[in-house]
Short mmCIF file of C-alpha atoms and ligand atoms in Angstrom, two decimals:
data_model
loop_
_atom_site.label_atom_id
_atom_site.label_comp_id
_atom_site.label_asym_id
_atom_site.label_seq_id
_atom_site.Cartn_x
_atom_site.Cartn_y
_atom_site.Cartn_z
CA MET A 1 27.84 -29.22 -32.87
CA ALA A 2 26.97 -28.43 -29.20
CA GLU A 3 29.04 -29.65 -26.70
CA GLU A 4 28.50 -32.36 -24.47
CA LYS A 5 27.45 -31.15 -20.66
CA THR A 6 29.76 -32.38 -18.26
CA GLN A 7 28.80 -34.63 -15.33
CA ALA A 8 28.85 -32.07 -13.04
CA ALA A 9 26.84 -29.51 -15.04
CA ARG A 10 24.29 -31.94 -15.67
CA LEU A 11 23.86 -32.68 -11.55
CA LYS A 12 23.94 -28.87 -11.40
CA GLU A 13 20.83 -28.38 -13.35
CA GLN A 14 19.23 -31.13 -11.26
CA LEU A 15 20.62 -29.86 -8.01
CA PHE A 16 20.89 -26.47 -7.78
CA TYR A 17 18.24 -23.60 -7.19
CA ASP A 18 18.90 -21.18 -9.96
CA PRO A 19 15.28 -20.01 -11.50
CA ASP A 20 14.89 -17.46 -14.24
CA PRO A 21 14.12 -13.91 -14.15
CA ALA A 22 10.57 -13.03 -15.04
CA THR A 23 12.29 -11.35 -18.05
CA LYS A 24 13.58 -14.70 -19.48
CA ALA A 25 10.75 -17.22 -17.98
CA MET A 26 7.80 -15.38 -19.16
CA THR A 27 6.48 -15.58 -23.24
CA GLY A 28 6.32 -12.69 -25.36
CA GLU A 29 2.58 -13.03 -24.79
CA GLN A 30 2.33 -12.94 -20.91
CA LYS A 31 5.00 -9.87 -21.16
CA GLN A 32 2.34 -7.91 -22.99
CA ALA A 33 -0.38 -9.08 -20.67
CA ALA A 34 2.04 -7.84 -18.04
CA MET A 35 2.02 -4.29 -19.71
CA THR A 36 -1.28 -4.17 -20.48
CA TYR A 37 -2.39 -5.25 -16.76
CA ALA A 38 0.10 -2.17 -15.42
CA GLU A 39 -1.66 0.22 -17.48
CA GLY A 40 -4.92 -0.41 -15.38
CA TYR A 41 -2.65 -0.05 -12.28
CA ARG A 42 -1.01 3.00 -13.16
CA ASP A 43 -4.40 4.87 -13.80
CA PHE A 44 -5.65 3.43 -10.21
CA LEU A 45 -2.63 5.22 -8.69
CA CYS A 46 -3.38 8.43 -10.23
CA GLU A 47 -6.87 8.14 -9.08
CA VAL A 48 -6.36 6.71 -5.73
CA LYS A 49 -4.05 8.19 -3.06
CA THR A 50 -5.48 7.88 0.31
CA GLU A 51 -6.93 4.79 1.79
CA ARG A 52 -10.64 6.38 1.91
CA GLU A 53 -9.99 6.70 -2.17
CA ALA A 54 -8.86 3.40 -2.65
CA VAL A 55 -11.93 2.16 -0.46
CA THR A 56 -14.21 4.60 -2.68
CA PHE A 57 -12.54 3.04 -5.81
CA ALA A 58 -12.87 -0.25 -4.97
CA VAL A 59 -16.18 -0.17 -3.75
CA LYS A 60 -17.37 1.17 -7.03
CA GLN A 61 -15.51 -1.57 -9.08
CA ALA A 62 -17.01 -4.45 -7.24
CA GLU A 63 -20.45 -2.92 -7.40
CA ALA A 64 -20.03 -2.85 -11.22
CA ALA A 65 -18.79 -6.79 -11.28
CA GLY A 66 -21.85 -7.49 -9.01
CA PHE A 67 -20.74 -7.26 -5.53
CA LEU A 68 -23.71 -5.99 -3.24
CA PRO A 69 -23.49 -4.50 0.32
CA PHE A 70 -23.10 -7.48 3.00
CA ASP A 71 -25.91 -8.22 5.57
CA PRO A 72 -24.99 -10.84 8.08
CA ASN A 73 -28.41 -11.77 8.58
CA GLU A 74 -29.05 -13.60 4.51
CA SER A 75 -27.72 -16.68 3.43
CA LEU A 76 -25.55 -16.91 0.87
CA LYS A 77 -25.18 -19.02 -2.00
CA PRO A 78 -21.99 -20.12 -4.36
CA GLY A 79 -21.16 -17.24 -6.71
CA ASP A 80 -22.82 -14.50 -4.38
CA LYS A 81 -20.38 -11.51 -3.97
CA ARG A 82 -20.80 -9.30 -1.23
CA TYR A 83 -18.87 -6.12 0.50
CA LEU A 84 -18.38 -4.76 3.69
CA ASN A 85 -17.27 -0.98 3.78
CA ASN A 86 -15.77 -0.53 7.31
CA ARG A 87 -15.83 3.36 7.65
CA GLY A 88 -14.91 4.31 4.32
CA LYS A 89 -11.12 3.14 5.09
CA ALA A 90 -11.37 -0.45 5.02
CA LEU A 91 -12.89 -3.23 2.88
CA ILE A 92 -13.74 -6.60 2.59
CA LEU A 93 -14.67 -8.15 -0.76
CA CYS A 94 -16.04 -11.92 -0.67
CA VAL A 95 -17.42 -14.45 -3.30
CA VAL A 96 -19.02 -17.39 -1.74
CA GLY A 97 -17.30 -20.74 -3.11
CA THR A 98 -19.05 -24.07 -3.70
CA GLU A 99 -17.59 -25.48 -0.83
CA GLY A 100 -18.82 -24.72 2.76
CA VAL A 101 -16.48 -22.29 4.78
CA GLU A 102 -16.09 -25.48 7.19
CA ASN A 103 -13.00 -26.25 4.68
CA GLY A 104 -11.29 -22.97 5.00
CA ILE A 105 -11.25 -19.80 2.82
CA SER A 106 -8.72 -17.92 0.78
CA ILE A 107 -7.92 -14.60 2.18
CA ALA A 108 -5.57 -12.03 0.41
CA ALA A 109 -5.14 -8.89 2.53
CA ALA A 110 -3.26 -5.96 1.36
CA HIS A 111 -3.04 -2.16 3.16
CA ILE A 112 -4.30 0.89 1.52
CA ASP A 113 -2.68 3.18 3.51
CA SER A 114 0.73 4.97 2.70
CA PRO A 115 3.36 7.04 4.16
CA ARG A 116 2.16 10.62 4.25
CA LEU A 117 1.86 14.16 6.22
CA ASP A 118 -1.16 14.52 8.31
CA LEU A 119 -2.93 17.69 9.27
CA LYS A 120 -2.45 18.49 13.14
CA PRO A 121 -5.73 19.04 14.43
CA ASN A 122 -5.11 22.96 15.03
CA PRO A 123 -3.07 23.28 11.55
CA LEU A 124 -3.25 26.81 10.50
CA TYR A 125 -1.04 29.31 11.35
CA GLU A 126 0.55 32.44 9.86
CA ASP A 127 4.17 33.16 10.63
CA HIS A 128 5.93 36.34 9.05
CA GLU A 129 3.24 36.83 6.67
CA LEU A 130 2.94 33.65 5.05
CA ALA A 131 0.51 30.62 5.68
CA TYR A 132 1.05 27.15 6.96
CA PHE A 133 -0.52 23.55 8.03
CA ASP A 134 1.51 22.34 10.59
CA THR A 135 1.44 18.72 10.32
CA HIS A 136 2.68 15.37 11.99
CA TYR A 137 3.81 12.73 9.61
CA TYR A 138 2.18 9.26 9.41
CA GLY A 139 4.36 6.14 9.06
CA GLY A 140 8.01 5.67 8.49
CA ILE A 141 9.59 8.54 6.45
CA LYS A 142 12.90 9.85 5.36
CA LYS A 143 11.55 13.59 6.37
CA TYR A 144 14.18 15.08 4.47
CA GLN A 145 12.57 13.63 1.31
CA TRP A 146 9.17 15.45 1.86
CA THR A 147 10.96 18.91 1.50
CA ALA A 148 10.85 21.01 -2.01
CA ILE A 149 8.26 18.68 -3.89
CA PRO A 150 5.05 19.45 -4.93
CA LEU A 151 2.31 18.34 -2.49
CA ALA A 152 -1.52 17.76 -2.65
CA LEU A 153 -4.38 17.85 0.35
CA HIS A 154 -6.73 15.09 0.26
CA GLY A 155 -8.98 13.96 2.91
CA VAL A 156 -12.50 14.77 4.71
CA VAL A 157 -13.92 17.70 6.82
CA VAL A 158 -16.90 17.25 9.04
CA ARG A 159 -18.74 20.45 9.59
CA ALA A 160 -20.22 21.47 12.89
CA ASP A 161 -23.88 20.49 11.86
CA GLY A 162 -22.30 17.20 11.15
CA THR A 163 -22.26 17.12 7.48
CA SER A 164 -19.02 15.93 5.68
CA VAL A 165 -17.19 17.79 2.82
CA PRO A 166 -14.52 15.87 0.76
CA VAL A 167 -11.50 17.84 -0.01
CA CYS A 168 -8.90 17.08 -2.84
CA ILE A 169 -6.49 20.11 -3.94
CA GLY A 170 -3.73 19.56 -6.11
CA GLU A 171 -4.53 16.73 -8.58
CA ASP A 172 -6.15 18.85 -11.05
CA PRO A 173 -3.51 20.16 -13.48
CA GLN A 174 -5.23 23.68 -12.91
CA ASP A 175 -5.17 23.37 -9.31
CA PRO A 176 -2.66 24.95 -7.07
CA VAL A 177 -0.28 22.68 -5.17
CA PHE A 178 1.51 23.08 -1.94
CA CYS A 179 5.37 22.08 -0.54
CA VAL A 180 7.24 21.93 2.52
CA THR A 181 10.32 24.39 1.58
CA ASP A 182 14.36 23.51 2.36
CA LEU A 183 17.37 25.68 3.31
CA LEU A 184 19.52 26.92 0.28
CA PRO A 185 22.66 24.95 0.16
CA HIS A 186 24.65 28.52 0.89
CA LEU A 187 23.23 28.79 3.91
CA SER A 188 23.12 25.07 4.86
CA ALA A 189 26.61 24.76 6.80
CA GLU A 190 24.92 23.76 10.28
CA GLN A 191 22.02 21.59 8.88
CA MET A 192 24.18 19.48 6.95
CA LYS A 193 26.26 18.50 10.13
CA ARG A 194 23.02 17.26 11.80
CA ALA A 195 22.63 13.43 11.34
CA ALA A 196 20.54 12.32 8.77
CA GLY A 197 17.13 11.95 10.52
CA GLU A 198 17.78 15.61 11.79
CA ILE A 199 18.57 17.27 8.92
CA VAL A 200 14.59 18.34 8.59
CA LYS A 201 12.94 18.34 12.26
CA GLY A 202 9.52 16.39 12.37
CA GLU A 203 8.00 19.66 13.64
CA ASP A 204 9.79 21.49 10.61
CA LEU A 205 7.50 19.75 8.29
CA ASN A 206 5.04 22.56 7.64
CA LEU A 207 3.05 22.95 4.60
CA LEU A 208 3.46 26.33 2.84
CA ILE A 209 -0.56 27.48 1.61
CA GLY A 210 -0.40 31.20 1.13
CA SER A 211 1.00 34.70 1.02
CA PHE A 212 -1.63 37.40 0.29
CA PRO A 213 -3.38 39.36 2.97
CA PHE A 214 -7.14 39.46 2.62
CA ASN A 215 -7.21 43.04 2.39
CA ALA A 216 -5.41 46.32 3.28
CA ASP A 217 -7.25 46.57 6.72
CA GLU A 218 -5.14 47.24 9.76
CA GLU A 219 -6.19 43.47 11.21
CA SER A 220 -3.42 40.73 12.25
CA GLU A 221 -3.28 37.25 10.89
CA GLN A 222 -4.70 38.65 7.05
CA VAL A 223 -2.77 35.94 4.99
CA LYS A 224 -4.19 33.37 7.25
CA LEU A 225 -7.79 34.88 7.29
CA ASN A 226 -7.39 34.95 3.23
CA ILE A 227 -6.82 31.48 3.49
CA LEU A 228 -9.40 30.93 5.59
CA HIS A 229 -11.84 32.91 3.47
CA ILE A 230 -10.79 30.96 0.10
CA LEU A 231 -11.66 27.64 2.56
CA HIS A 232 -14.82 28.52 3.31
CA GLU A 233 -15.99 29.82 -0.18
CA LYS A 234 -14.87 26.45 -1.61
CA TYR A 235 -16.07 23.88 1.18
CA GLY A 236 -18.18 25.99 3.78
CA ILE A 237 -15.76 25.13 6.71
CA THR A 238 -14.10 27.33 9.14
CA GLU A 239 -11.02 27.03 11.44
CA ALA A 240 -12.95 25.27 14.21
CA ASP A 241 -13.88 22.52 11.66
CA PHE A 242 -10.11 21.20 11.20
CA ARG A 243 -10.55 19.57 14.64
CA SER A 244 -12.82 16.70 13.23
CA ALA A 245 -10.92 16.43 9.92
CA GLU A 246 -8.68 14.10 8.40
CA LEU A 247 -6.55 15.64 5.90
CA GLU A 248 -3.51 13.76 4.47
CA ILE A 249 -0.59 15.54 2.28
CA VAL A 250 0.69 13.12 -0.30
CA PRO A 251 2.82 14.01 -3.51
CA ALA A 252 1.11 16.14 -6.18
CA PHE A 253 2.63 14.13 -9.17
CA PRO A 254 0.65 11.36 -11.08
CA ALA A 255 2.44 7.73 -11.62
CA ARG A 256 4.47 7.39 -14.42
CA ASP A 257 6.26 4.96 -16.61
CA LEU A 258 9.61 4.69 -15.61
CA GLY A 259 12.76 3.88 -17.92
CA LEU A 260 13.42 4.26 -21.55
CA ASP A 261 11.88 0.54 -21.63
CA ARG A 262 8.83 1.44 -19.71
CA SER A 263 9.36 -1.71 -17.96
CA MET A 264 8.99 0.02 -14.41
CA ILE A 265 6.31 2.61 -12.75
CA GLY A 266 7.31 5.47 -10.48
CA ALA A 267 4.85 6.66 -8.34
CA TYR A 268 3.59 7.31 -4.84
CA GLY A 269 2.16 5.13 -2.79
CA HIS A 270 2.83 1.45 -4.33
CA ASP A 271 3.25 -0.04 -0.63
CA ASP A 272 1.02 -1.23 -0.70
CA ARG A 273 -1.55 -0.28 -3.23
CA VAL A 274 0.68 -2.37 -5.79
CA CYS A 275 -0.37 -5.31 -3.70
CA ALA A 276 -4.28 -3.99 -3.11
CA TYR A 277 -4.92 -3.68 -6.68
CA PRO A 278 -4.04 -7.17 -7.60
CA ALA A 279 -5.86 -8.51 -4.93
CA LEU A 280 -8.65 -6.35 -5.58
CA THR A 281 -8.61 -7.30 -9.65
CA ALA A 282 -8.14 -11.20 -8.15
CA VAL A 283 -11.23 -10.93 -6.58
CA LEU A 284 -13.43 -9.25 -9.00
CA ALA A 285 -12.51 -11.62 -11.42
CA GLN A 286 -13.88 -14.69 -9.40
CA LYS A 287 -17.09 -16.19 -10.91
CA THR A 288 -17.83 -19.30 -8.43
CA PRO A 289 -14.50 -20.40 -6.76
CA ARG A 290 -14.32 -23.58 -4.96
CA LEU A 291 -13.69 -21.89 -1.59
CA THR A 292 -15.22 -18.77 -0.26
CA ALA A 293 -12.61 -16.20 -1.59
CA LEU A 294 -11.92 -12.86 0.59
CA THR A 295 -10.08 -9.80 -0.21
CA VAL A 296 -9.17 -7.62 2.56
CA LEU A 297 -8.23 -4.01 2.47
CA ALA A 298 -6.52 -2.58 5.54
CA ASP A 299 -5.90 0.92 7.12
CA LYS A 300 -3.57 1.65 9.39
CA GLU A 301 -0.17 -1.26 8.62
CA GLU A 302 1.98 1.84 8.18
CA ILE A 303 1.52 2.94 12.05
CA GLY A 304 1.10 -0.74 13.49
CA SER A 305 -2.41 -1.92 12.10
CA GLU A 306 -3.83 -0.20 15.07
CA GLY A 307 -7.35 1.43 15.35
CA ASN A 308 -10.77 -0.15 14.34
CA THR A 309 -9.96 0.02 10.60
CA GLY A 310 -6.59 -1.68 11.06
CA MET A 311 -5.91 -5.52 10.91
CA GLN A 312 -5.52 -5.50 14.74
CA SER A 313 -9.51 -4.88 15.02
CA SER A 314 -11.80 -7.95 14.94
CA PHE A 315 -13.40 -6.45 11.63
CA LEU A 316 -11.70 -9.81 9.74
CA ILE A 317 -12.33 -12.20 12.33
CA ASP A 318 -16.32 -10.90 13.05
CA PHE A 319 -16.71 -11.16 9.13
CA ILE A 320 -15.77 -14.86 9.13
CA GLU A 321 -17.98 -15.60 12.07
CA ASP A 322 -20.81 -14.20 10.68
CA LEU A 323 -20.30 -16.42 7.21
CA ALA A 324 -19.73 -19.34 9.25
CA ALA A 325 -23.19 -18.83 11.38
CA ALA A 326 -25.19 -18.43 8.65
CA GLN A 327 -23.82 -21.58 7.45
CA GLY A 328 -24.18 -23.12 10.82
CA CYS A 329 -20.72 -23.89 11.80
CA CYS A 330 -18.27 -21.60 13.93
CA GLY A 331 -15.50 -18.87 12.99
CA ARG A 332 -12.80 -20.68 14.86
CA HIS A 333 -13.14 -23.55 12.89
CA VAL A 334 -13.10 -21.91 9.62
CA ALA A 335 -10.57 -19.76 10.78
CA ALA A 336 -8.34 -23.19 11.54
CA ARG A 337 -8.74 -24.44 8.09
CA SER A 338 -8.03 -21.22 6.01
CA LEU A 339 -4.97 -19.65 4.18
CA CYS A 340 -3.89 -16.43 4.35
CA LEU A 341 -1.73 -14.39 1.58
CA SER A 342 -0.84 -11.19 3.67
CA ALA A 343 0.11 -9.35 0.53
CA ASP A 344 2.54 -6.59 1.17
CA VAL A 345 5.74 -5.39 -0.87
CA ASN A 346 9.29 -6.29 0.23
CA ALA A 347 12.43 -4.64 -0.23
CA ALA A 348 13.93 -5.21 -3.73
CA PHE A 349 17.87 -5.38 -4.25
CA ASP A 350 19.36 -1.79 -4.68
CA PRO A 351 22.75 -2.24 -6.65
CA ILE A 352 23.38 1.17 -5.58
CA TYR A 353 23.23 -0.10 -1.51
CA PRO A 354 24.21 -3.73 -1.99
CA GLU A 355 25.37 -3.69 1.96
CA VAL A 356 22.20 -3.80 3.41
CA ALA A 357 21.25 -6.90 1.02
CA GLU A 358 22.01 -10.56 2.19
CA GLN A 359 22.42 -11.27 -1.85
CA ARG A 360 21.16 -14.96 -1.78
CA ASN A 361 18.00 -14.40 0.26
CA PHE A 362 16.81 -10.89 -0.99
CA SER A 363 14.51 -10.41 -3.48
CA TYR A 364 15.20 -8.18 -7.08
CA LEU A 365 13.42 -6.30 -9.85
CA ASN A 366 11.84 -8.57 -12.51
CA HIS A 367 11.87 -11.84 -10.62
CA GLY A 368 8.46 -11.90 -9.79
CA VAL A 369 6.15 -12.03 -7.12
CA VAL A 370 8.10 -12.53 -3.86
CA LEU A 371 7.23 -15.20 -1.34
CA THR A 372 8.58 -13.91 2.16
CA LYS A 373 8.28 -16.36 5.15
CA TYR A 374 9.39 -14.14 7.85
CA THR A 375 9.81 -10.38 7.86
CA GLY A 376 10.72 -8.88 11.53
CA ALA A 377 13.99 -8.11 13.11
CA ARG A 378 16.71 -9.04 15.84
CA GLY A 379 16.05 -12.10 15.64
CA LYS A 380 12.80 -12.81 13.61
CA TYR A 381 10.93 -10.74 16.96
CA ASP A 382 7.41 -9.51 15.21
CA THR A 383 6.86 -12.02 12.68
CA SER A 384 4.28 -14.78 12.03
CA ASP A 385 6.98 -16.97 10.27
CA ALA A 386 5.31 -19.20 7.97
CA SER A 387 5.48 -23.06 8.37
CA ALA A 388 7.22 -25.19 5.76
CA GLU A 389 3.90 -26.46 5.24
CA THR A 390 2.30 -23.35 4.64
CA MET A 391 5.41 -22.12 2.27
CA GLY A 392 5.14 -25.67 0.41
CA LYS A 393 1.56 -25.17 -0.55
CA VAL A 394 1.79 -21.54 -1.61
CA ARG A 395 5.14 -22.91 -3.51
CA ARG A 396 3.18 -25.51 -5.02
CA LEU A 397 0.57 -23.23 -6.05
CA MET A 398 2.55 -20.88 -7.84
CA ASP A 399 4.70 -23.38 -9.62
CA GLN A 400 1.61 -25.26 -11.14
CA ASN A 401 0.10 -22.04 -12.69
CA GLY A 402 3.40 -20.64 -14.33
CA VAL A 403 4.00 -18.00 -11.80
CA VAL A 404 7.22 -16.48 -11.48
CA TRP A 405 7.97 -16.00 -8.20
CA GLN A 406 11.27 -15.62 -5.51
CA ILE A 407 11.83 -15.49 -1.87
CA GLY A 408 13.10 -12.22 -0.26
CA GLU A 409 13.96 -11.40 3.55
CA LEU A 410 13.69 -7.90 4.81
CA GLY A 411 17.50 -7.21 4.56
CA ARG A 412 20.63 -8.26 6.44
CA VAL A 413 20.45 -9.62 9.74
CA ASP A 414 20.64 -7.02 12.28
CA PHE A 415 20.31 -4.45 9.54
CA GLY A 416 16.67 -3.24 10.52
CA GLY A 417 13.52 -5.09 9.77
CA GLY A 418 9.77 -4.45 9.84
CA GLY A 419 6.73 -6.07 9.68
CA THR A 420 3.38 -6.50 7.85
CA VAL A 421 -0.45 -7.35 8.85
CA ALA A 422 0.66 -11.04 8.54
CA LYS A 423 1.09 -11.87 12.24
CA TYR A 424 -2.09 -9.87 12.92
CA ILE A 425 -4.06 -12.30 10.89
CA ALA A 426 -1.75 -15.56 11.80
CA THR A 427 -3.02 -14.70 15.42
CA HIS A 428 -6.18 -15.77 14.74
CA ASN A 429 -5.07 -19.18 14.12
CA ILE A 430 -4.75 -18.71 10.31
CA ASP A 431 -2.12 -20.30 8.39
CA THR A 432 -0.33 -16.72 6.68
CA VAL A 433 2.47 -16.04 4.46
CA ASP A 434 4.01 -12.74 3.42
CA LEU A 435 3.66 -12.36 -0.55
CA GLY A 436 3.91 -9.18 -2.80
CA VAL A 437 5.83 -6.83 -4.98
CA PRO A 438 9.45 -6.07 -4.55
CA VAL A 439 9.87 -1.94 -4.53
CA LEU A 440 12.93 0.42 -4.90
CA SER A 441 12.90 3.73 -2.43
CA MET A 442 10.07 2.02 -0.44
CA HIS A 443 8.63 4.77 1.60
CA ALA A 444 9.98 7.52 -0.65
CA PRO A 445 7.34 10.01 -2.22
CA PHE A 446 8.70 8.01 -5.56
CA GLU A 447 8.68 4.28 -5.39
CA VAL A 448 9.71 1.93 -8.13
CA VAL A 449 8.28 -1.28 -9.14
CA SER A 450 8.64 -3.62 -12.06
CA LYS A 451 5.76 -3.77 -14.19
CA LEU A 452 6.02 -7.87 -14.46
CA ASP A 453 6.24 -8.27 -10.77
CA VAL A 454 3.00 -6.59 -10.42
CA TYR A 455 1.16 -8.93 -12.76
CA MET A 456 2.79 -11.87 -11.36
CA THR A 457 1.62 -10.55 -7.94
CA TYR A 458 -1.91 -10.55 -9.75
CA ARG A 459 -1.25 -14.21 -11.04
CA ALA A 460 -0.27 -15.30 -7.90
CA ILE A 461 -3.35 -13.88 -5.85
CA LYS A 462 -5.98 -15.16 -8.94
CA ALA A 463 -4.22 -18.71 -8.91
CA PHE A 464 -5.00 -18.88 -5.34
CA TYR A 465 -8.75 -18.22 -5.38
CA GLU A 466 -8.98 -20.62 -8.23
CA ALA A 467 -7.13 -23.16 -6.91
MN1 MN B 1 3.42 -2.26 3.40
MN1 MN B 2 4.87 0.16 4.71
#
């Protein structure tokens, strides 16, 4: 016979906060659904490695689901699906609700740019008969992590005549790849004495791209010439065209199941496509929600949400203005009644580095989607810090819909910190809170997430749109 629970045990059950991890809280059927959902996500990561590729992918999926380009002059009816493509680098997807936008709209915003190496405007040079692309890193990286791994080149070149040509080299198994070389341990005595941030210097992140001369003529820079010859044959571009190009260097390997149990996915660019994909698939699943549903896929988060494709730009609030005007109301009144889930990753607890975590307030792999009240640093600077009421609303939403979720904070107090797009949306008088997937090795070329957490992020955003 089972032992009677003590009075203290019963009271603890009632009063303590002690949620089950997703591995325990989810049914077998839900876990299977998560595994299936993760396959789609893994395929997405293999196909999409830049913000432009994310927009191209999302537009294609949206059009297949009946979305049309947004026209600010048309009047929309419930169930209408529209998208606004901001320069091929950011995107808004909208499903019109049965209630007027004056009752507020439901927004999920994720970013689709990831840390990487960008080519400089004049990138190509030859040094001791080796050809290189010179780079300027984009976002917060540990520079040493980007050496001695296979890298691919993605992007677009706008030629002198104004035509643009997409570039993608290193993804097809038949393609060549590139790399940044590192020093052999045998000769690293001086290098290894440097501070970790200086082991590989920013200016030394040069991509090795060739070593054969064009021919045997007595000409200088024959290796560089050979590279330009190949690029000209393939893309019709010359060296001068690099000045009007956006070429991004990203890891060349595909996303893979991680672990013998295949419970995780290892890949480049989880931050933040692991939230962008749920936000995309959740809006595509909408038919006629009560409130108008908006998924925003933003660029430039990793460098501070700057520029006209980043969340500091007015493109989201302008879109809300247009929606409001079409229904005869005012954008600022819509904003004031709206709720935004700023869908971004958080740091997952790493048992190898427990010292950076305050363990009662950190997020954990397989504990579900993370709701992060505030990010920021140095005494909550640079965060919008969601209100108790906003947290209460989202908490109820998740509990009512069987979403497994956890709280998170970005590290021990005064150990560092970071931000998301949340504060740039909240500044428009929109209730905003961060919600997303816990990640191991964030910003590394190979980041890790749990499949159950990805699925719970999808479930959270879908429940939000369907509330
Ligand atoms: Mn992020
Ligand atoms: Mn990031």
